[in-house]
């Protein structure tokens, strides 16, 4: 649609102007020098990729429960409870695993677990049992719970303590941007008439590919001591 294309063009122009202005500001809102730290740049990118995959997928799964299974918005929300409930206990285990194998390998493991959960849903159909879907949703959220704590700590540890607040803000901004991009991308894939399931399957493949890309980015790009 012309409006969408115009919005992308406008975003590109404004982004270029933002970078131009920040380079010349004496006290920039976003110090671009932060991205000279390899771990900071890598973890910011991973945060973007992970949220594209996870939150875009949550969006299309909520449409699946309502449009295909006929659930109400209330019951659709309850259908995600087991998925979200798995995040907290895995969050508590993540620091221990990071101490054993390192934060970057822990991020890799978490991204791969979520990717496997996405691939495990490729056989989803209109009549698939909720509990079979739920098991894969828990795998997806468990991977997310495993990678977020070391992702955050690695990003904050890559910059000086005086810039921790700015660093946390950048990570939050990149993750929120990823969420918006994921919803927009996957929403467009399932929007076609009578092609929702094909779009859902394609969304699952894209999610798995993006998560594996995030694992490769941090696994191969991070320095050994990271």
Short mmCIF file of C-alpha atoms in Angstrom, two decimals:
data_model
loop_
_atom_site.label_atom_id
_atom_site.label_comp_id
_atom_site.label_asym_id
_atom_site.label_seq_id
_atom_site.Cartn_x
_atom_site.Cartn_y
_atom_site.Cartn_z
CA UNK A 1 0.00 0.00 0.00
CA UNK A 2 1.37 3.47 -0.82
CA UNK A 3 0.85 4.63 2.76
CA UNK A 4 2.99 1.76 4.06
CA UNK A 5 5.74 2.47 1.54
CA UNK A 6 5.62 6.17 2.42
CA UNK A 7 5.91 5.32 6.11
CA UNK A 8 9.02 3.20 5.46
CA UNK A 9 10.59 5.99 3.43
CA UNK A 10 9.77 8.52 6.13
CA UNK A 11 11.24 6.24 8.81
CA UNK A 12 14.47 5.87 6.84
CA UNK A 13 14.80 9.62 6.37
CA UNK A 14 14.07 10.40 10.02
CA UNK A 15 16.48 7.69 11.19
CA UNK A 16 19.24 9.21 9.07
CA UNK A 17 18.48 12.67 10.47
CA UNK A 18 18.49 11.26 14.00
CA UNK A 19 21.94 9.72 13.54
CA UNK A 20 23.22 12.95 11.94
CA UNK A 21 21.94 15.01 14.87
CA UNK A 22 23.23 12.63 17.55
CA UNK A 23 26.72 12.64 16.03
CA UNK A 24 26.89 16.41 16.42
CA UNK A 25 25.20 16.85 19.81
CA UNK A 26 27.42 17.69 22.78
CA UNK A 27 25.16 15.62 25.05
CA UNK A 28 23.42 13.12 22.77
CA UNK A 29 20.31 11.31 23.90
CA UNK A 30 21.80 8.14 22.39
CA UNK A 31 25.63 8.10 22.42
CA UNK A 32 26.43 6.27 19.18
CA UNK A 33 29.82 5.36 20.60
CA UNK A 34 28.04 2.67 22.62
CA UNK A 35 27.70 0.62 19.45
CA UNK A 36 31.48 0.50 19.12
CA UNK A 37 31.37 -2.10 21.92
CA UNK A 38 30.91 -5.39 20.11
CA UNK A 39 28.91 -7.10 22.85
CA UNK A 40 26.63 -4.10 23.20
CA UNK A 41 25.87 -4.05 19.48
CA UNK A 42 25.40 -7.83 19.32
CA UNK A 43 23.09 -8.07 22.32
CA UNK A 44 21.02 -5.14 21.05
CA UNK A 45 20.61 -6.93 17.72
CA UNK A 46 19.72 -10.20 19.45
CA UNK A 47 17.08 -8.41 21.51
CA UNK A 48 15.55 -7.07 18.29
CA UNK A 49 15.57 -10.48 16.56
CA UNK A 50 14.17 -12.39 19.52
CA UNK A 51 11.23 -10.05 19.94
CA UNK A 52 10.45 -10.14 16.22
CA UNK A 53 10.10 -13.91 16.50
CA UNK A 54 8.41 -14.33 19.87
CA UNK A 55 5.94 -11.46 20.02
CA UNK A 56 4.99 -11.71 16.36
CA UNK A 57 4.25 -15.38 16.95
CA UNK A 58 2.19 -14.68 20.07
CA UNK A 59 0.08 -12.31 17.98
CA UNK A 60 -0.71 -14.84 15.23
CA UNK A 61 -1.32 -17.64 17.75
CA UNK A 62 -3.87 -15.44 19.50
CA UNK A 63 -5.60 -15.02 16.12
CA UNK A 64 -5.42 -18.79 15.59
CA UNK A 65 -7.20 -19.50 18.88
CA UNK A 66 -9.93 -16.98 18.09
CA UNK A 67 -10.45 -17.28 14.34
CA UNK A 68 -9.74 -20.99 13.84
CA UNK A 69 -10.64 -22.53 17.21
CA UNK A 70 -13.44 -20.06 17.94
CA UNK A 71 -12.23 -19.12 21.43
CA UNK A 72 -13.29 -15.86 23.01
CA UNK A 73 -10.73 -13.19 23.88
CA UNK A 74 -11.01 -14.29 27.55
CA UNK A 75 -10.26 -17.95 26.83
CA UNK A 76 -7.52 -16.99 24.39
CA UNK A 77 -5.81 -15.07 27.17
CA UNK A 78 -6.10 -18.08 29.47
CA UNK A 79 -4.63 -20.30 26.74
CA UNK A 80 -1.37 -18.37 27.07
CA UNK A 81 -1.15 -18.73 30.86
CA UNK A 82 0.99 -21.94 30.83
CA UNK A 83 3.32 -20.35 28.29
CA UNK A 84 3.84 -17.24 30.40
CA UNK A 85 4.00 -19.20 33.67
CA UNK A 86 7.04 -21.10 32.40
CA UNK A 87 9.09 -17.92 32.02
CA UNK A 88 9.60 -17.13 35.73
CA UNK A 89 11.11 -20.46 36.92
CA UNK A 90 13.37 -20.58 33.86
CA UNK A 91 14.43 -16.97 34.58
CA UNK A 92 15.62 -18.18 37.97
CA UNK A 93 17.61 -21.04 36.42
CA UNK A 94 19.23 -18.89 33.73
CA UNK A 95 21.86 -17.21 35.98
CA UNK A 96 23.02 -20.58 37.28
CA UNK A 97 23.44 -21.93 33.77
CA UNK A 98 25.23 -18.73 32.74
CA UNK A 99 27.69 -19.22 35.59
CA UNK A 100 28.45 -22.73 34.37
CA UNK A 101 28.75 -22.27 30.61
CA UNK A 102 28.88 -18.47 30.20
CA UNK A 103 26.21 -15.90 29.36
CA UNK A 104 26.62 -15.95 25.58
CA UNK A 105 26.33 -19.76 25.30
CA UNK A 106 23.26 -19.55 27.54
CA UNK A 107 21.70 -17.06 25.10
CA UNK A 108 22.49 -19.47 22.27
CA UNK A 109 20.83 -22.37 24.10
CA UNK A 110 17.75 -20.29 24.87
CA UNK A 111 17.35 -19.13 21.27
CA UNK A 112 17.76 -22.70 19.99
CA UNK A 113 15.16 -24.05 22.45
CA UNK A 114 12.65 -21.43 21.29
CA UNK A 115 13.46 -22.20 17.65
CA UNK A 116 12.82 -25.91 18.25
CA UNK A 117 9.49 -25.02 19.83
CA UNK A 118 8.57 -23.08 16.69
CA UNK A 119 9.56 -25.99 14.46
CA UNK A 120 7.55 -28.34 16.67
CA UNK A 121 4.42 -26.34 15.84
CA UNK A 122 4.76 -26.69 12.08
CA UNK A 123 2.25 -29.54 12.07
CA UNK A 124 -0.42 -27.35 13.69
CA UNK A 125 -3.85 -27.64 12.06
CA UNK A 126 -7.36 -26.40 12.71
CA UNK A 127 -8.21 -29.48 14.80
CA UNK A 128 -4.91 -29.84 16.71
CA UNK A 129 -5.33 -30.47 20.43
CA UNK A 130 -4.63 -27.46 22.62
CA UNK A 131 -2.39 -29.48 24.94
CA UNK A 132 -0.16 -30.54 22.05
CA UNK A 133 0.16 -26.90 21.07
CA UNK A 134 0.71 -25.88 24.69
CA UNK A 135 3.77 -28.12 25.05
CA UNK A 136 5.50 -26.32 22.17
CA UNK A 137 4.40 -22.91 23.46
CA UNK A 138 6.04 -23.72 26.80
CA UNK A 139 9.24 -24.66 24.95
CA UNK A 140 9.17 -21.31 23.14
CA UNK A 141 8.66 -19.33 26.35
CA UNK A 142 11.25 -21.42 28.22
CA UNK A 143 13.87 -20.48 25.66
CA UNK A 144 12.87 -16.85 26.05
CA UNK A 145 13.13 -17.08 29.84
CA UNK A 146 16.55 -18.66 29.51
CA UNK A 147 18.09 -16.03 27.25
CA UNK A 148 16.69 -12.74 28.59
CA UNK A 149 18.61 -12.55 31.94
CA UNK A 150 22.07 -13.21 30.41
CA UNK A 151 21.18 -10.97 27.47
CA UNK A 152 20.43 -8.08 29.81
CA UNK A 153 23.44 -8.66 32.06
CA UNK A 154 25.80 -9.03 29.10
CA UNK A 155 24.59 -5.78 27.54
CA UNK A 156 24.90 -3.87 30.81
CA UNK A 157 28.31 -5.37 31.50
CA UNK A 158 29.63 -4.29 28.11
CA UNK A 159 29.50 -0.56 28.92
CA UNK A 160 30.70 1.67 31.74
CA UNK A 161 28.48 1.76 34.82
CA UNK A 162 27.76 5.45 34.26
CA UNK A 163 25.99 4.50 31.02
CA UNK A 164 24.00 1.56 32.39
CA UNK A 165 20.74 3.49 32.28
CA UNK A 166 21.21 4.46 28.65
CA UNK A 167 22.24 0.91 27.76
CA UNK A 168 19.13 -0.55 29.40
CA UNK A 169 17.01 1.99 27.54
CA UNK A 170 18.56 0.98 24.21
CA UNK A 171 17.87 -2.71 24.86
CA UNK A 172 14.28 -1.95 25.80
CA UNK A 173 13.85 0.22 22.70
CA UNK A 174 15.28 -2.43 20.36
CA UNK A 175 13.09 -5.13 21.91
CA UNK A 176 9.96 -2.98 21.62
CA UNK A 177 10.87 -2.23 18.01
CA UNK A 178 11.25 -5.95 17.38
CA UNK A 179 7.81 -6.59 18.85
CA UNK A 180 6.23 -4.02 16.52
CA UNK A 181 8.05 -5.40 13.48
CA UNK A 182 7.09 -8.98 14.36
CA UNK A 183 3.40 -8.15 14.72
CA UNK A 184 3.43 -6.20 11.46
CA UNK A 185 5.31 -8.90 9.53
CA UNK A 186 3.42 -11.93 10.79
CA UNK A 187 0.12 -10.08 10.71
CA UNK A 188 0.63 -9.47 7.00
CA UNK A 189 1.39 -13.17 6.44
CA UNK A 190 -1.92 -14.34 7.93
CA UNK A 191 -4.05 -11.49 6.56
CA UNK A 192 -4.84 -13.06 3.19
CA UNK A 193 -8.32 -14.51 2.80
CA UNK A 194 -8.51 -18.30 3.24
CA UNK A 195 -4.75 -18.51 3.74
CA UNK A 196 -4.48 -18.13 7.49
CA UNK A 197 -2.99 -21.56 8.19
CA UNK A 198 -0.44 -21.20 5.40
CA UNK A 199 0.51 -17.82 6.82
CA UNK A 200 0.78 -19.30 10.31
CA UNK A 201 3.09 -22.06 9.11
CA UNK A 202 5.24 -19.50 7.28
CA UNK A 203 5.32 -17.37 10.44
CA UNK A 204 6.60 -20.35 12.41
CA UNK A 205 9.36 -20.94 9.85
CA UNK A 206 10.36 -17.28 9.91
CA UNK A 207 10.36 -17.28 13.73
CA UNK A 208 12.61 -20.34 13.85
CA UNK A 209 14.96 -18.84 11.27
CA UNK A 210 15.17 -15.50 13.09
CA UNK A 211 15.85 -17.20 16.44
CA UNK A 212 18.58 -19.36 14.92
CA UNK A 213 20.05 -16.23 13.34
CA UNK A 214 20.12 -14.63 16.80
CA UNK A 215 21.94 -17.70 18.14
CA UNK A 216 24.51 -17.51 15.33
CA UNK A 217 25.00 -13.75 15.82
CA UNK A 218 25.82 -14.01 19.52
CA UNK A 219 27.52 -17.40 19.28
CA UNK A 220 29.98 -16.50 16.55
CA UNK A 221 30.19 -12.73 17.02
CA UNK A 222 30.86 -12.49 20.75
CA UNK A 223 34.49 -12.45 21.89
CA UNK A 224 35.66 -15.54 23.72
CA UNK A 225 35.87 -13.76 27.07
CA UNK A 226 32.27 -12.46 26.59
#
